[in-house]
Short mmCIF file of C-alpha atoms and ligand atoms in Angstrom, two decimals:
data_model
loop_
_atom_site.label_atom_id
_atom_site.label_comp_id
_atom_site.label_asym_id
_atom_site.label_seq_id
_atom_site.Cartn_x
_atom_site.Cartn_y
_atom_site.Cartn_z
CA MET A 1130 120.64 114.67 31.06
CA THR A 1131 118.06 115.04 28.32
CA ILE A 1132 114.72 113.48 29.11
CA LYS A 1133 113.12 111.30 26.47
CA LYS A 1134 110.49 109.57 28.54
CA ILE A 1135 109.21 109.94 32.08
CA SER A 1136 107.91 106.93 34.01
CA TYR A 1137 105.72 107.82 36.94
CA VAL A 1138 106.02 104.93 39.38
CA ILE A 1139 103.15 104.87 41.85
CA PRO A 1140 102.62 102.29 44.60
CA VAL A 1141 98.97 101.63 45.36
CA TYR A 1142 97.60 99.84 48.36
CA ASN A 1143 93.86 100.27 48.86
CA GLU A 1144 93.55 103.72 47.35
CA GLU A 1145 90.40 103.25 45.23
CA GLU A 1146 89.02 106.71 46.00
CA ASN A 1147 92.26 108.47 45.05
CA ILE A 1148 93.30 106.83 41.77
CA GLU A 1149 91.09 108.77 39.37
CA GLU A 1150 91.91 112.22 40.72
CA LEU A 1151 95.62 111.37 40.86
CA TYR A 1152 95.46 110.22 37.25
CA ARG A 1153 93.81 113.52 36.26
CA GLU A 1154 96.42 115.58 38.12
CA ILE A 1155 99.40 113.72 36.63
CA THR A 1156 97.92 113.88 33.15
CA GLY A 1157 97.25 117.61 33.52
CA VAL A 1158 100.89 118.26 34.41
CA SER A 1159 102.30 115.84 31.83
CA LYS A 1160 100.43 117.56 29.01
CA THR A 1161 102.28 120.78 29.80
CA LEU A 1162 105.67 119.04 29.57
CA PRO A 1163 107.39 118.23 26.26
CA TYR A 1164 108.13 114.61 27.18
CA ASN A 1165 106.68 111.24 26.41
CA TYR A 1166 105.45 109.53 29.57
CA GLU A 1167 103.88 106.48 31.16
CA ILE A 1168 101.99 106.21 34.42
CA LEU A 1169 102.95 102.91 36.00
CA PHE A 1170 100.67 101.95 38.86
CA VAL A 1171 101.99 99.15 41.05
CA ASP A 1172 99.07 97.59 42.84
CA ASP A 1173 100.53 96.17 46.03
CA GLY A 1174 97.90 93.47 46.55
CA SER A 1175 95.00 95.84 47.22
CA ASN A 1176 91.80 94.23 48.41
CA ASP A 1177 89.54 97.12 47.45
CA GLY A 1178 88.59 98.35 43.97
CA SER A 1179 91.97 99.99 43.19
CA LEU A 1180 92.99 97.60 40.42
CA ASN A 1181 89.58 97.87 38.86
CA LYS A 1182 89.83 101.67 38.81
CA ILE A 1183 93.22 101.41 37.06
CA LYS A 1184 91.82 98.99 34.48
CA ILE A 1185 88.89 101.28 33.71
CA LEU A 1186 91.22 104.26 33.22
CA LEU A 1187 93.59 102.42 30.89
CA GLN A 1188 90.77 101.66 28.46
CA ASN A 1189 90.91 105.28 27.37
CA ASP A 1190 94.56 106.11 27.86
CA LYS A 1191 97.49 104.06 26.68
CA HIS A 1192 99.88 106.02 28.91
CA ILE A 1193 98.66 103.88 31.80
CA LYS A 1194 100.54 100.71 32.70
CA TYR A 1195 100.12 98.52 35.72
CA ILE A 1196 101.64 95.67 37.66
CA SER A 1197 99.50 93.91 40.26
CA PHE A 1198 100.98 91.85 43.10
CA ALA A 1199 99.30 88.66 44.26
CA GLN A 1200 99.80 89.74 47.88
CA ASN A 1201 100.57 92.90 49.80
CA ARG A 1202 104.37 93.12 49.86
CA GLY A 1203 104.96 96.69 51.05
CA GLN A 1204 105.86 100.02 49.54
CA SER A 1205 109.55 99.15 48.93
CA ALA A 1206 108.61 96.03 47.00
CA ALA A 1207 106.07 97.96 44.93
CA LEU A 1208 108.63 100.64 44.11
CA TYR A 1209 111.31 98.10 43.28
CA ALA A 1210 109.00 96.26 40.88
CA GLY A 1211 108.04 99.59 39.35
CA PHE A 1212 111.69 100.55 38.79
CA THR A 1213 112.30 97.18 37.17
CA TYR A 1214 109.44 97.52 34.69
CA ALA A 1215 109.64 101.27 34.03
CA SER A 1216 110.62 102.06 30.45
CA GLY A 1217 111.50 105.75 30.89
CA ASP A 1218 114.97 107.22 31.33
CA THR A 1219 113.58 109.38 34.11
CA ILE A 1220 111.56 108.00 37.00
CA ILE A 1221 109.22 110.08 39.10
CA THR A 1222 107.81 108.49 42.24
CA MET A 1223 104.92 109.71 44.34
CA ASP A 1224 102.27 108.35 46.67
CA SER A 1225 98.85 107.47 45.34
CA ASP A 1226 96.92 109.08 48.20
CA LEU A 1227 97.02 112.65 46.76
CA GLN A 1228 99.26 113.90 49.59
CA ASN A 1229 101.98 114.76 47.03
CA ASP A 1230 101.11 117.40 44.45
CA PRO A 1231 102.13 116.64 40.83
CA ARG A 1232 102.06 120.41 40.14
CA ASP A 1233 105.43 120.60 41.91
CA ILE A 1234 107.05 118.55 39.15
CA PRO A 1235 107.79 121.34 36.61
CA ASN A 1236 109.70 123.29 39.27
CA MET A 1237 111.59 120.19 40.40
CA LEU A 1238 112.53 119.44 36.79
CA LYS A 1239 114.40 122.74 36.59
CA TYR A 1240 117.08 121.20 38.81
CA TYR A 1241 117.10 117.83 37.07
CA GLY A 1242 120.01 117.50 34.68
CA GLU A 1243 122.39 119.47 36.82
CA TYR A 1244 121.31 117.00 39.51
CA ASP A 1245 120.65 113.27 39.00
CA MET A 1246 118.03 113.17 41.72
CA VAL A 1247 115.60 115.85 42.83
CA THR A 1248 113.77 114.97 46.01
CA GLY A 1249 110.82 116.75 47.63
CA TRP A 1250 110.90 118.44 51.02
CA ARG A 1251 107.48 118.73 52.61
CA TYR A 1252 108.35 121.89 54.54
CA ASN A 1253 104.71 122.49 55.42
CA ARG A 1254 103.70 118.96 56.16
CA LYS A 1255 100.01 118.13 56.52
CA ASP A 1256 100.19 115.11 58.79
CA THR A 1257 99.34 114.51 62.44
CA LEU A 1258 101.59 116.20 65.02
CA SER A 1259 102.88 112.84 66.22
CA LYS A 1260 103.85 111.87 62.68
CA ARG A 1261 105.64 115.18 62.14
CA ILE A 1262 107.58 114.84 65.39
CA ALA A 1263 108.49 111.22 64.62
CA SER A 1264 109.66 112.27 61.18
CA LYS A 1265 111.84 115.10 62.58
CA ILE A 1266 113.53 112.70 64.98
CA GLY A 1267 113.83 110.04 62.27
CA ASN A 1268 115.43 112.41 59.79
CA GLY A 1269 117.78 113.79 62.46
CA VAL A 1270 119.03 110.38 63.55
CA ARG A 1271 119.31 109.21 59.96
CA ASN A 1272 121.29 112.28 58.90
CA PHE A 1273 123.60 111.95 61.86
CA LEU A 1274 124.34 108.29 61.27
CA THR A 1275 124.60 108.43 57.50
CA ASN A 1276 126.32 111.79 57.24
CA GLU A 1277 123.50 113.29 55.22
CA THR A 1278 121.78 116.68 55.31
CA ILE A 1279 118.41 115.70 53.86
CA HIS A 1280 115.45 117.31 55.67
CA ASP A 1281 112.81 114.91 54.45
CA THR A 1282 113.88 111.58 53.02
CA GLY A 1283 110.35 110.23 53.54
CA CYS A 1284 108.88 112.47 50.86
CA SER A 1285 107.82 110.15 48.06
CA LEU A 1286 107.87 112.82 45.37
CA LYS A 1287 111.23 112.23 43.72
CA ILE A 1288 112.75 112.53 40.26
CA MET A 1289 115.59 110.14 39.53
CA ARG A 1290 117.77 108.93 36.71
CA ALA A 1291 116.54 105.46 35.78
CA ASP A 1292 119.99 104.08 34.90
CA MET A 1293 121.31 104.87 38.37
CA LEU A 1294 118.16 103.75 40.14
CA LYS A 1295 118.11 100.41 38.36
CA LYS A 1296 121.54 99.56 39.78
CA ILE A 1297 120.23 99.73 43.33
CA LYS A 1298 118.77 96.65 44.95
CA ILE A 1299 116.10 97.84 47.33
CA PHE A 1300 115.21 95.77 50.36
CA LYS A 1301 112.20 96.34 52.62
CA GLY A 1302 112.28 99.82 54.10
CA LEU A 1303 115.18 101.01 51.99
CA HIS A 1304 113.00 103.31 49.90
CA ARG A 1305 113.46 105.73 52.84
CA PHE A 1306 117.17 105.90 52.08
CA LEU A 1307 117.02 106.55 48.35
CA PRO A 1308 119.04 109.81 48.43
CA THR A 1309 121.88 107.97 50.18
CA LEU A 1310 121.65 104.92 47.93
CA MET A 1311 121.61 107.13 44.84
CA ARG A 1312 124.63 109.02 46.12
CA LEU A 1313 126.49 105.74 46.43
CA GLU A 1314 125.83 105.32 42.71
CA GLY A 1315 127.45 108.70 42.13
CA ALA A 1316 124.28 110.80 41.96
CA LYS A 1317 124.17 114.51 42.73
CA VAL A 1318 121.11 115.08 44.88
CA LYS A 1319 119.03 118.23 45.29
CA GLU A 1320 116.23 118.78 47.78
CA VAL A 1321 113.40 121.09 46.68
CA LYS A 1322 110.50 122.38 48.77
CA VAL A 1323 107.16 120.93 47.72
CA ASN A 1324 103.50 121.19 48.60
CA HIS A 1325 101.94 118.59 50.88
CA ARG A 1326 98.27 117.86 51.38
CA GLN A 1327 96.14 116.15 53.94
CA ARG A 1328 95.02 112.64 53.17
CA ILE A 1329 91.27 112.95 52.46
CA HIS A 1330 90.39 109.41 51.35
CA GLY A 1331 91.64 106.07 52.63
CA GLU A 1332 93.94 105.44 55.58
CA SER A 1333 97.63 105.78 56.36
CA LYS A 1334 99.29 102.37 56.21
CA TYR A 1335 101.91 103.04 58.90
CA THR A 1336 102.08 103.59 62.64
CA ASN A 1337 104.89 105.62 64.20
CA LEU A 1338 106.08 102.76 66.38
CA LYS A 1339 106.34 100.32 63.49
CA ARG A 1340 108.18 102.86 61.36
CA ALA A 1341 110.61 103.81 64.14
CA LYS A 1342 111.46 100.20 64.94
CA GLU A 1343 111.96 99.17 61.34
CA GLY A 1344 113.64 102.46 60.48
CA PHE A 1345 116.36 102.03 63.07
CA TYR A 1346 117.10 98.49 61.99
CA ASP A 1347 117.29 99.63 58.35
CA LEU A 1348 119.54 102.50 59.32
CA MET A 1349 122.14 100.12 60.69
CA SER A 1350 122.11 98.21 57.40
CA VAL A 1351 122.53 101.39 55.38
CA ARG A 1352 125.44 102.47 57.58
CA TRP A 1353 127.02 99.11 56.94
CA MET A 1354 126.35 99.48 53.23
CA ILE A 1355 127.99 102.91 53.07
CA LYS A 1356 131.09 101.55 54.79
CA ARG A 1357 131.30 98.40 52.69
CA TYR A 1358 130.34 99.88 49.34
CA ILE A 1359 132.73 98.88 46.56
CA ASN A 1360 133.95 101.94 44.79
CA TYR A 1361 136.86 102.12 42.36
CA THR A 1362 138.09 104.22 39.49
CA ILE A 1363 139.84 102.45 36.64
CA LYS A 1364 143.22 103.96 35.79
CA ASP A 1365 143.94 101.86 32.74
CA LYS A 1366 142.54 98.75 31.04
CA ASN A 1367 142.63 96.67 27.89
CA VAL A 1368 139.13 95.11 28.02
N1 UDP B 1517 101.64 101.65 50.11
C1 UDP B 1517 101.87 100.48 49.42
N2 UDP B 1517 102.00 99.30 50.13
C2 UDP B 1517 101.91 99.27 51.49
C3 UDP B 1517 101.73 100.49 52.19
C4 UDP B 1517 101.60 101.67 51.46
O1 UDP B 1517 101.94 100.47 48.19
O2 UDP B 1517 102.03 98.19 52.06
C5 UDP B 1517 101.49 102.91 49.35
C6 UDP B 1517 100.23 103.69 49.66
O3 UDP B 1517 99.14 103.29 48.86
C7 UDP B 1517 100.65 105.12 49.38
C8 UDP B 1517 102.13 105.13 49.76
O4 UDP B 1517 102.54 103.76 49.73
O5 UDP B 1517 100.55 105.42 48.01
C9 UDP B 1517 102.40 105.75 51.12
O6 UDP B 1517 101.55 105.17 52.10
P1 UDP B 1517 100.79 106.05 53.18
O7 UDP B 1517 100.10 107.21 52.53
O8 UDP B 1517 99.90 105.14 53.98
O9 UDP B 1517 101.98 106.57 54.08
P2 UDP B 1517 102.02 107.93 54.92
O10 UDP B 1517 101.73 109.07 53.97
O11 UDP B 1517 100.96 107.79 55.96
O12 UDP B 1517 103.39 107.99 55.46
MG1 MG B 1518 100.25 109.27 52.68
#
């Protein structure tokens, strides 16, 4: 797969103190890569100065695009809207809180092409102990019930083929199952170890209990989806 244009799709919910630095980091990395790019911020109904920060930045850089929701609709909704509006053939997602490190992208891109999706694995995760334990259990249960071997499906830093991604309809919570959903579309998926950083500014938007409850419910839907997925190969046709 030859890349023509990368779309960075970045959900933003009350991240005003992180936007500028994130923009600088992504731009720094993008300038070292031989591809055209856009940075698509999806403001998920922030009620702080996030949108304003984005609008100030775009005055000096036409790589910046944004969508702003009227209300907070959640990370899945923000990602889904971003995928819909992204104009690149390659989509790179990451969080806007600086926990992901854009400097991992060049290494991840080495696997892209041979693989249709390259997903980050935060092997040295900088989150609270309770979050790390919850994530270990979550990934274990998810792998067991979906027949996967992904260590860290919650890592937002992902590189994906836009044509495959755009076929997927994402419902609330389903962004956590993107490797599985992409596989259903025929994608080859590779997990690559990435850096992870502590959140310095702003707050985490999730509690463990909420994530566990919703996650289990979503898991049942994904299991159903895997079983009921329509998959056929055409032997012959005249259309
Ligand atoms: N986010 C969002 N809408 C929400 C909740 C979160 O767009 O309703 C964004 C948030 O701004 C961040 C990313 O999703 O860029 C991940 O959120 P967070 O860092 O709070 O999750 P954690 O790292 O704690 O799992
Ligand atoms: Mg975070």
